Amino acid sequence: MNSSPRIALVTGATRGIGLETVRQLAEAGVHTLLAGRNRDKAVEAALKLQADGLPVEAIALDVTDATSIAEAAKTIEDRHGRLDILVNNAGIGLDDAQLGTAGQSLDTWRTTFETNVFGLIAITQALLPLLHKSAAGRIVNVSSLLGSLSQHQDPASFIYDFKGIPAYNVSKSAVNAWTVHLAHALKDAGIKVNTIHPGYVRTDMNKAGDEQKGELEVADGARTSVRLALIDDAGPTGGYFYLDEVLPW
Ligand SMILES: NC(=O)c1ccc[n+]([C@@H]2O[C@H](COP(=O)([O-])OP(=O)(O)OC[C@H]3O[C@@H](n4cnc5c(N)ncnc54)[C@H](OP(=O)(O)O)[C@@H]3O)[C@@H](O)[C@H]2O)c1
Protein backbone atom coordinates (compact mmCIF):
# COMPACT_ATOMS: atom_id res chain seq x y z
CA MET A 1 0.00 0.00 0.00
CA ASN A 2 1.23 3.54 -0.60
CA SER A 3 2.08 5.72 2.40
CA SER A 4 -0.99 7.99 2.23
CA PRO A 5 -3.50 7.42 5.04
CA ARG A 6 -6.18 4.81 4.61
CA ILE A 7 -9.63 6.12 3.64
CA ALA A 8 -12.68 4.78 5.50
CA LEU A 9 -16.40 5.42 5.28
CA VAL A 10 -18.81 4.69 8.14
CA THR A 11 -22.54 4.74 7.36
CA GLY A 12 -25.08 5.95 9.92
CA ALA A 13 -22.36 7.85 11.73
CA THR A 14 -24.23 10.89 13.07
CA ARG A 15 -24.66 9.26 16.48
CA GLY A 16 -24.30 6.08 18.51
CA ILE A 17 -21.89 3.32 17.54
CA GLY A 18 -21.25 4.80 14.09
CA LEU A 19 -20.08 8.16 15.43
CA GLU A 20 -17.76 6.43 17.90
CA THR A 21 -16.43 4.15 15.16
CA VAL A 22 -15.49 7.25 13.16
CA ARG A 23 -13.71 8.70 16.18
CA GLN A 24 -11.70 5.54 16.87
CA LEU A 25 -10.74 5.00 13.21
CA ALA A 26 -9.63 8.64 12.94
CA GLU A 27 -7.67 8.30 16.20
CA ALA A 28 -5.91 5.35 14.55
CA GLY A 29 -4.81 7.70 11.75
CA VAL A 30 -7.42 6.67 9.18
CA HIS A 31 -8.94 9.52 7.15
CA THR A 32 -12.58 8.80 7.93
CA LEU A 33 -15.72 9.88 6.10
CA LEU A 34 -18.56 10.40 8.54
CA ALA A 35 -21.70 9.57 6.55
CA GLY A 36 -25.15 10.73 7.60
CA ARG A 37 -28.48 10.79 5.83
CA ASN A 38 -28.95 14.33 7.12
CA ARG A 39 -26.11 16.45 5.70
CA ASP A 40 -26.32 19.11 8.42
CA LYS A 41 -26.10 16.52 11.20
CA ALA A 42 -23.13 14.88 9.48
CA VAL A 43 -21.33 18.22 9.09
CA GLU A 44 -22.03 19.15 12.73
CA ALA A 45 -20.70 15.81 14.00
CA ALA A 46 -17.63 15.99 11.74
CA LEU A 47 -16.80 19.54 12.85
CA LYS A 48 -16.71 18.41 16.50
CA LEU A 49 -14.24 15.63 15.70
CA GLN A 50 -12.18 17.95 13.49
CA ALA A 51 -12.00 20.35 16.45
CA ASP A 52 -10.31 17.52 18.36
CA GLY A 53 -7.71 17.40 15.57
CA LEU A 54 -9.06 14.23 13.97
CA PRO A 55 -8.98 13.56 10.19
CA VAL A 56 -12.74 13.38 9.64
CA GLU A 57 -14.81 14.53 6.68
CA ALA A 58 -18.61 14.72 6.45
CA ILE A 59 -20.51 13.14 3.59
CA ALA A 60 -24.26 12.94 2.93
CA LEU A 61 -25.51 9.39 2.46
CA ASP A 62 -28.93 7.84 2.84
CA VAL A 63 -28.45 4.13 2.17
CA THR A 64 -32.08 3.78 1.02
CA ASP A 65 -31.77 6.47 -1.66
CA ALA A 66 -30.18 5.47 -4.99
CA THR A 67 -29.38 9.09 -5.93
CA SER A 68 -27.72 9.75 -2.58
CA ILE A 69 -25.66 6.55 -2.93
CA ALA A 70 -24.53 7.47 -6.46
CA GLU A 71 -23.59 11.01 -5.38
CA ALA A 72 -21.62 9.74 -2.38
CA ALA A 73 -19.71 7.23 -4.54
CA LYS A 74 -18.89 9.97 -7.07
CA THR A 75 -17.76 12.35 -4.30
CA ILE A 76 -15.42 9.73 -2.83
CA GLU A 77 -14.03 8.89 -6.25
CA ASP A 78 -13.42 12.56 -7.07
CA ARG A 79 -11.87 13.40 -3.70
CA HIS A 80 -9.92 10.23 -2.92
CA GLY A 81 -9.92 7.90 -5.95
CA ARG A 82 -10.32 4.82 -3.77
CA LEU A 83 -11.79 3.48 -0.53
CA ASP A 84 -9.93 1.20 1.89
CA ILE A 85 -12.54 0.54 4.58
CA LEU A 86 -16.34 0.43 4.46
CA VAL A 87 -18.19 0.04 7.76
CA ASN A 88 -21.86 -0.68 7.06
CA ASN A 89 -23.17 0.55 10.39
CA ALA A 90 -26.51 2.26 9.53
CA GLY A 91 -29.40 0.29 10.96
CA ILE A 92 -32.92 0.64 12.26
CA GLY A 93 -35.24 -1.38 14.46
CA LEU A 94 -38.95 -0.74 13.96
CA ASP A 95 -40.68 -3.83 15.35
CA ASP A 96 -43.32 -3.32 18.00
CA ALA A 97 -42.56 -6.10 20.49
CA GLN A 98 -46.16 -5.91 21.74
CA LEU A 99 -47.29 -7.27 18.35
CA GLY A 100 -45.18 -10.41 18.71
CA THR A 101 -43.35 -12.59 16.25
CA ALA A 102 -46.19 -13.11 13.77
CA GLY A 103 -47.86 -9.73 14.25
CA GLN A 104 -45.43 -7.22 12.70
CA SER A 105 -46.85 -5.45 9.66
CA LEU A 106 -45.39 -6.12 6.23
CA ASP A 107 -44.61 -2.43 6.13
CA THR A 108 -42.36 -2.91 9.16
CA TRP A 109 -40.63 -5.86 7.48
CA ARG A 110 -40.14 -3.96 4.22
CA THR A 111 -38.90 -0.73 5.81
CA THR A 112 -36.50 -2.61 8.08
CA PHE A 113 -35.07 -4.62 5.18
CA GLU A 114 -34.85 -1.49 3.02
CA THR A 115 -32.24 0.00 5.39
CA ASN A 116 -30.64 -2.99 7.13
CA VAL A 117 -30.31 -5.30 4.12
CA PHE A 118 -31.02 -3.69 0.73
CA GLY A 119 -29.40 -0.38 1.71
CA LEU A 120 -26.33 -2.19 3.00
CA ILE A 121 -26.04 -4.20 -0.23
CA ALA A 122 -26.69 -1.13 -2.40
CA ILE A 123 -23.95 1.01 -0.86
CA THR A 124 -21.55 -1.93 -0.92
CA GLN A 125 -22.19 -2.50 -4.63
CA ALA A 126 -21.74 1.20 -5.36
CA LEU A 127 -18.44 1.40 -3.48
CA LEU A 128 -16.93 -1.92 -4.57
CA PRO A 129 -15.16 -0.39 -7.59
CA LEU A 130 -13.39 2.01 -5.18
CA LEU A 131 -12.61 -0.81 -2.71
CA HIS A 132 -11.04 -2.78 -5.58
CA LYS A 133 -8.66 0.17 -6.01
CA SER A 134 -7.42 -0.32 -2.43
CA ALA A 135 -4.39 -2.48 -1.77
CA ALA A 136 -6.23 -4.03 1.19
CA GLY A 137 -9.99 -3.43 1.14
CA ARG A 138 -12.01 -4.16 4.27
CA ILE A 139 -15.80 -4.36 4.69
CA VAL A 140 -17.38 -4.59 8.13
CA ASN A 141 -21.10 -5.32 8.28
CA VAL A 142 -22.64 -4.32 11.59
CA SER A 143 -25.06 -7.13 12.40
CA SER A 144 -26.18 -8.35 15.82
CA LEU A 145 -26.10 -11.48 17.93
CA LEU A 146 -29.87 -11.37 17.33
CA GLY A 147 -29.09 -12.47 13.75
CA SER A 148 -27.59 -15.77 14.95
CA LEU A 149 -29.87 -18.64 13.89
CA SER A 150 -28.05 -21.20 16.01
CA GLN A 151 -28.45 -19.04 19.13
CA HIS A 152 -32.15 -18.55 18.34
CA GLN A 153 -32.48 -22.36 18.11
CA ASP A 154 -30.63 -23.01 21.38
CA PRO A 155 -32.92 -23.09 24.46
CA ALA A 156 -29.83 -22.40 26.61
CA SER A 157 -29.12 -19.11 24.83
CA PHE A 158 -30.37 -15.90 26.40
CA ILE A 159 -31.73 -14.82 22.99
CA TYR A 160 -33.83 -18.02 22.64
CA ASP A 161 -36.96 -16.20 23.90
CA PHE A 162 -36.05 -12.90 22.21
CA LYS A 163 -38.25 -13.32 19.15
CA GLY A 164 -40.59 -10.35 19.52
CA ILE A 165 -38.66 -8.18 17.04
CA PRO A 166 -38.47 -10.58 14.07
CA ALA A 167 -38.05 -8.06 11.25
CA TYR A 168 -34.91 -6.70 12.93
CA ASN A 169 -33.56 -10.14 13.88
CA VAL A 170 -34.15 -11.67 10.45
CA SER A 171 -32.66 -8.62 8.72
CA LYS A 172 -29.45 -9.25 10.67
CA SER A 173 -29.51 -12.97 9.75
CA ALA A 174 -29.72 -11.80 6.13
CA VAL A 175 -26.73 -9.49 6.68
CA ASN A 176 -24.78 -12.48 8.01
CA ALA A 177 -25.74 -14.64 5.01
CA TRP A 178 -24.80 -11.83 2.59
CA THR A 179 -21.44 -11.48 4.36
CA VAL A 180 -20.65 -15.15 3.72
CA HIS A 181 -21.58 -14.79 0.06
CA LEU A 182 -19.65 -11.56 -0.52
CA ALA A 183 -16.55 -12.78 1.35
CA HIS A 184 -16.48 -15.82 -0.93
CA ALA A 185 -16.90 -13.67 -4.04
CA LEU A 186 -14.03 -11.37 -2.97
CA LYS A 187 -11.67 -13.97 -1.50
CA ASP A 188 -9.13 -13.63 -4.31
CA ALA A 189 -9.46 -9.84 -4.57
CA GLY A 190 -7.74 -9.01 -1.26
CA ILE A 191 -10.97 -7.55 0.15
CA LYS A 192 -11.93 -9.00 3.53
CA VAL A 193 -15.59 -9.01 4.54
CA ASN A 194 -16.76 -9.73 8.08
CA THR A 195 -19.93 -9.32 10.09
CA ILE A 196 -19.98 -8.25 13.73
CA HIS A 197 -22.04 -7.95 16.90
CA PRO A 198 -21.13 -4.70 18.67
CA GLY A 199 -22.48 -5.81 22.06
CA TYR A 200 -25.57 -4.54 23.85
CA VAL A 201 -24.73 -0.85 23.72
CA ARG A 202 -26.25 2.22 25.37
CA THR A 203 -27.50 4.11 22.28
CA ASP A 204 -30.75 5.65 21.05
CA MET A 205 -31.64 2.28 19.49
CA ASN A 206 -32.10 0.92 23.02
CA LYS A 207 -33.95 3.92 24.38
CA ALA A 208 -36.69 3.29 26.92
CA GLY A 209 -38.16 6.66 27.83
CA ASP A 210 -35.20 8.97 28.38
CA GLU A 211 -32.86 6.13 29.31
CA GLN A 212 -30.48 4.38 26.94
CA LYS A 213 -30.37 0.77 28.04
CA GLY A 214 -27.41 -1.52 27.44
CA GLU A 215 -24.35 -3.19 28.95
CA LEU A 216 -21.67 -1.23 27.09
CA GLU A 217 -20.81 2.41 26.57
CA VAL A 218 -20.39 3.41 22.91
CA ALA A 219 -16.58 3.47 23.25
CA ASP A 220 -16.65 -0.29 23.84
CA GLY A 221 -19.55 -0.80 21.41
CA ALA A 222 -17.40 0.50 18.55
CA ARG A 223 -14.40 -1.70 19.33
CA THR A 224 -15.44 -4.74 17.27
CA SER A 225 -16.14 -2.68 14.13
CA VAL A 226 -12.81 -0.90 14.49
CA ARG A 227 -10.90 -4.14 15.12
CA LEU A 228 -12.27 -5.78 11.97
CA ALA A 229 -11.82 -2.58 9.93
CA LEU A 230 -8.10 -2.55 10.79
CA ILE A 231 -7.19 -6.24 10.34
CA ASP A 232 -4.06 -6.91 8.35
CA ASP A 233 -3.61 -9.35 5.47
CA ALA A 234 -3.44 -12.29 7.91
CA GLY A 235 -6.86 -11.36 9.32
CA PRO A 236 -10.07 -13.32 8.79
CA THR A 237 -12.70 -13.01 6.09
CA GLY A 238 -16.25 -14.35 6.05
CA GLY A 239 -16.37 -14.41 9.88
CA TYR A 240 -18.87 -13.36 12.55
CA PHE A 241 -17.31 -11.68 15.58
CA TYR A 242 -17.82 -9.97 18.91
CA LEU A 243 -14.47 -8.49 19.97
CA ASP A 244 -12.02 -11.43 19.57
CA GLU A 245 -14.74 -14.04 19.94
CA VAL A 246 -16.02 -15.99 16.93
CA LEU A 247 -19.82 -16.14 17.08
CA PRO A 248 -21.98 -19.08 15.95
CA TRP A 249 -24.00 -18.41 12.79
N1 LIG B 1 -27.05 -0.60 20.21
C1 LIG B 1 -27.00 -1.92 20.29
O1 LIG B 1 -27.10 -2.52 21.39
C2 LIG B 1 -26.81 -2.75 19.05
C3 LIG B 1 -26.73 -4.15 19.20
C4 LIG B 1 -26.54 -4.92 18.07
C5 LIG B 1 -26.41 -4.32 16.83
N2 LIG B 1 -26.51 -2.95 16.71
C6 LIG B 1 -26.37 -2.35 15.37
O2 LIG B 1 -25.38 -1.35 15.41
C7 LIG B 1 -25.65 -0.35 14.40
C8 LIG B 1 -25.65 1.03 15.02
O3 LIG B 1 -26.66 1.05 16.02
P1 LIG B 1 -26.80 2.20 17.13
O4 LIG B 1 -27.18 1.50 18.37
O5 LIG B 1 -25.64 3.10 17.12
O6 LIG B 1 -28.11 2.93 16.57
P2 LIG B 1 -28.62 4.45 16.62
O7 LIG B 1 -28.02 5.16 17.76
O8 LIG B 1 -30.10 4.35 16.48
O9 LIG B 1 -27.99 5.08 15.28
C9 LIG B 1 -28.39 4.61 14.02
C10 LIG B 1 -27.69 5.40 12.94
O10 LIG B 1 -28.14 4.90 11.67
C11 LIG B 1 -28.52 6.01 10.88
N3 LIG B 1 -29.47 5.65 9.84
C12 LIG B 1 -30.70 5.14 9.96
N4 LIG B 1 -31.27 4.97 8.75
C13 LIG B 1 -30.36 5.39 7.84
C14 LIG B 1 -30.34 5.48 6.44
N5 LIG B 1 -31.40 5.13 5.68
N6 LIG B 1 -29.21 5.93 5.82
C15 LIG B 1 -28.14 6.30 6.54
N7 LIG B 1 -28.11 6.27 7.88
C16 LIG B 1 -29.20 5.81 8.52
C17 LIG B 1 -29.07 7.02 11.88
O11 LIG B 1 -29.11 8.30 11.28
P3 LIG B 1 -30.06 9.51 11.84
O12 LIG B 1 -29.26 10.16 12.94
O13 LIG B 1 -30.26 10.37 10.63
O14 LIG B 1 -31.34 8.88 12.31
C18 LIG B 1 -28.05 6.89 12.99
O15 LIG B 1 -26.89 7.63 12.68
C19 LIG B 1 -27.01 -0.74 13.79
O16 LIG B 1 -26.80 -1.45 12.58
C20 LIG B 1 -27.61 -1.67 14.84
O17 LIG B 1 -28.53 -2.58 14.29
C21 LIG B 1 -26.72 -2.15 17.79
CSV table of N, CA and C and ligand atoms in Angstrom, one decimal, residues 12-17 37 41 61-64 89-92 115 142-144 168 172 197-201 203-206, ligand 1:
chain,number,residue,atom,x,y,z
A,12,GLY,N,-24.3,5.7,8.7
A,12,GLY,CA,-25.1,6.0,9.9
A,12,GLY,C,-24.2,6.4,11.1
A,13,ALA,N,-23.4,7.5,10.8
A,13,ALA,CA,-22.4,7.9,11.7
A,13,ALA,C,-22.7,9.2,12.5
A,14,THR,N,-23.9,9.6,12.4
A,14,THR,CA,-24.2,10.9,13.1
A,14,THR,C,-24.4,10.7,14.6
A,15,ARG,N,-24.5,9.5,15.0
A,15,ARG,CA,-24.7,9.3,16.5
A,15,ARG,C,-24.4,7.8,16.8
A,16,GLY,N,-24.4,7.5,18.1
A,16,GLY,CA,-24.3,6.1,18.5
A,16,GLY,C,-23.0,5.4,18.1
A,17,ILE,N,-23.1,4.1,17.8
A,17,ILE,CA,-21.9,3.3,17.5
A,17,ILE,C,-21.1,3.8,16.3
A,37,ARG,N,-27.4,10.5,6.8
A,37,ARG,CA,-28.5,10.8,5.8
A,37,ARG,C,-28.9,12.2,5.9
A,41,LYS,N,-26.5,17.3,10.0
A,41,LYS,CA,-26.1,16.5,11.2
A,41,LYS,C,-24.7,15.9,11.0
A,61,LEU,N,-25.2,10.7,3.0
A,61,LEU,CA,-25.5,9.4,2.5
A,61,LEU,C,-26.7,8.8,3.2
A,62,ASP,N,-27.8,8.6,2.4
A,62,ASP,CA,-28.9,7.8,2.8
A,62,ASP,C,-28.9,6.5,2.1
A,63,VAL,N,-28.7,5.4,2.8
A,63,VAL,CA,-28.5,4.1,2.2
A,63,VAL,C,-29.7,3.6,1.5
A,64,THR,N,-30.9,4.2,1.7
A,64,THR,CA,-32.1,3.8,1.0
A,64,THR,C,-32.4,4.6,-0.2
A,89,ASN,N,-22.7,0.4,9.0
A,89,ASN,CA,-23.2,0.5,10.4
A,89,ASN,C,-24.6,1.0,10.5
A,90,ALA,N,-25.1,1.7,9.5
A,90,ALA,CA,-26.5,2.3,9.5
A,90,ALA,C,-27.5,1.1,9.8
A,91,GLY,N,-28.4,1.3,10.7
A,91,GLY,CA,-29.4,0.3,11.0
A,91,GLY,C,-30.6,0.9,11.7
A,92,ILE,N,-31.7,0.2,11.5
A,92,ILE,CA,-32.9,0.6,12.3
A,92,ILE,C,-33.6,-0.6,12.8
A,115,THR,N,-33.5,-0.6,4.8
A,115,THR,CA,-32.2,0.0,5.4
A,115,THR,C,-31.2,-1.1,5.7
A,142,VAL,N,-22.2,-4.3,10.2
A,142,VAL,CA,-22.6,-4.3,11.6
A,142,VAL,C,-24.0,-5.1,11.7
A,143,SER,N,-23.9,-6.3,12.2
A,143,SER,CA,-25.1,-7.1,12.4
A,143,SER,C,-25.5,-7.1,13.9
A,144,SER,N,-25.8,-8.2,14.4
A,144,SER,CA,-26.2,-8.3,15.8
A,144,SER,C,-26.1,-9.8,16.2
A,168,TYR,N,-36.3,-7.1,12.6
A,168,TYR,CA,-34.9,-6.7,12.9
A,168,TYR,C,-34.0,-7.9,13.0
A,172,LYS,N,-30.9,-9.0,10.3
A,172,LYS,CA,-29.5,-9.2,10.7
A,172,LYS,C,-29.0,-10.7,10.3
A,197,HIS,N,-21.1,-8.4,15.8
A,197,HIS,CA,-22.0,-8.0,16.9
A,197,HIS,C,-21.3,-6.9,17.8
A,198,PRO,N,-21.9,-5.7,17.9
A,198,PRO,CA,-21.1,-4.7,18.7
A,198,PRO,C,-21.2,-4.9,20.2
A,199,GLY,N,-22.1,-5.7,20.6
A,199,GLY,CA,-22.5,-5.8,22.1
A,199,GLY,C,-23.8,-5.1,22.3
A,200,TYR,N,-24.3,-5.2,23.5
A,200,TYR,CA,-25.6,-4.5,23.9
A,200,TYR,C,-25.2,-3.2,24.4
A,201,VAL,N,-25.4,-2.1,23.5
A,201,VAL,CA,-24.7,-0.8,23.7
A,201,VAL,C,-25.7,0.2,24.0
A,203,THR,N,-27.3,3.1,23.4
A,203,THR,CA,-27.5,4.1,22.3
A,203,THR,C,-29.0,4.4,22.2
A,204,ASP,N,-29.3,5.3,21.3
A,204,ASP,CA,-30.7,5.6,21.0
A,204,ASP,C,-31.6,4.4,20.6
A,205,MET,N,-30.9,3.5,20.0
A,205,MET,CA,-31.6,2.3,19.5
A,205,MET,C,-32.2,1.5,20.7
A,206,ASN,N,-31.6,1.6,21.8
A,206,ASN,CA,-32.1,0.9,23.0
A,206,ASN,C,-32.7,1.9,24.0
B,1,LIG,N1,-27.1,-0.6,20.2
B,1,LIG,C1,-27.0,-1.9,20.3
B,1,LIG,O1,-27.1,-2.5,21.4
B,1,LIG,C2,-26.8,-2.7,19.1
B,1,LIG,C3,-26.7,-4.1,19.2
B,1,LIG,C4,-26.5,-4.9,18.1
B,1,LIG,C5,-26.4,-4.3,16.8
B,1,LIG,N2,-26.5,-2.9,16.7
B,1,LIG,C6,-26.4,-2.4,15.4
B,1,LIG,O2,-25.4,-1.3,15.4
B,1,LIG,C7,-25.7,-0.4,14.4
B,1,LIG,C8,-25.7,1.0,15.0
B,1,LIG,O3,-26.7,1.1,16.0
B,1,LIG,P1,-26.8,2.2,17.1
B,1,LIG,O4,-27.2,1.5,18.4
B,1,LIG,O5,-25.6,3.1,17.1
B,1,LIG,O6,-28.1,2.9,16.6
B,1,LIG,P2,-28.6,4.5,16.6
B,1,LIG,O7,-28.0,5.2,17.8
B,1,LIG,O8,-30.1,4.3,16.5
B,1,LIG,O9,-28.0,5.1,15.3
B,1,LIG,C9,-28.4,4.6,14.0
B,1,LIG,C10,-27.7,5.4,12.9
B,1,LIG,O10,-28.1,4.9,11.7
B,1,LIG,C11,-28.5,6.0,10.9
B,1,LIG,N3,-29.5,5.6,9.8
B,1,LIG,C12,-30.7,5.1,10.0
B,1,LIG,N4,-31.3,5.0,8.8
B,1,LIG,C13,-30.4,5.4,7.8
B,1,LIG,C14,-30.3,5.5,6.4
B,1,LIG,N5,-31.4,5.1,5.7
B,1,LIG,N6,-29.2,5.9,5.8
B,1,LIG,C15,-28.1,6.3,6.5
B,1,LIG,N7,-28.1,6.3,7.9
B,1,LIG,C16,-29.2,5.8,8.5
B,1,LIG,C17,-29.1,7.0,11.9
B,1,LIG,O11,-29.1,8.3,11.3
B,1,LIG,P3,-30.1,9.5,11.8
B,1,LIG,O12,-29.3,10.2,12.9
B,1,LIG,O13,-30.3,10.4,10.6
B,1,LIG,O14,-31.3,8.9,12.3
B,1,LIG,C18,-28.1,6.9,13.0
B,1,LIG,O15,-26.9,7.6,12.7
B,1,LIG,C19,-27.0,-0.7,13.8
B,1,LIG,O16,-26.8,-1.5,12.6
B,1,LIG,C20,-27.6,-1.7,14.8
B,1,LIG,O17,-28.5,-2.6,14.3
B,1,LIG,C21,-26.7,-2.2,17.8
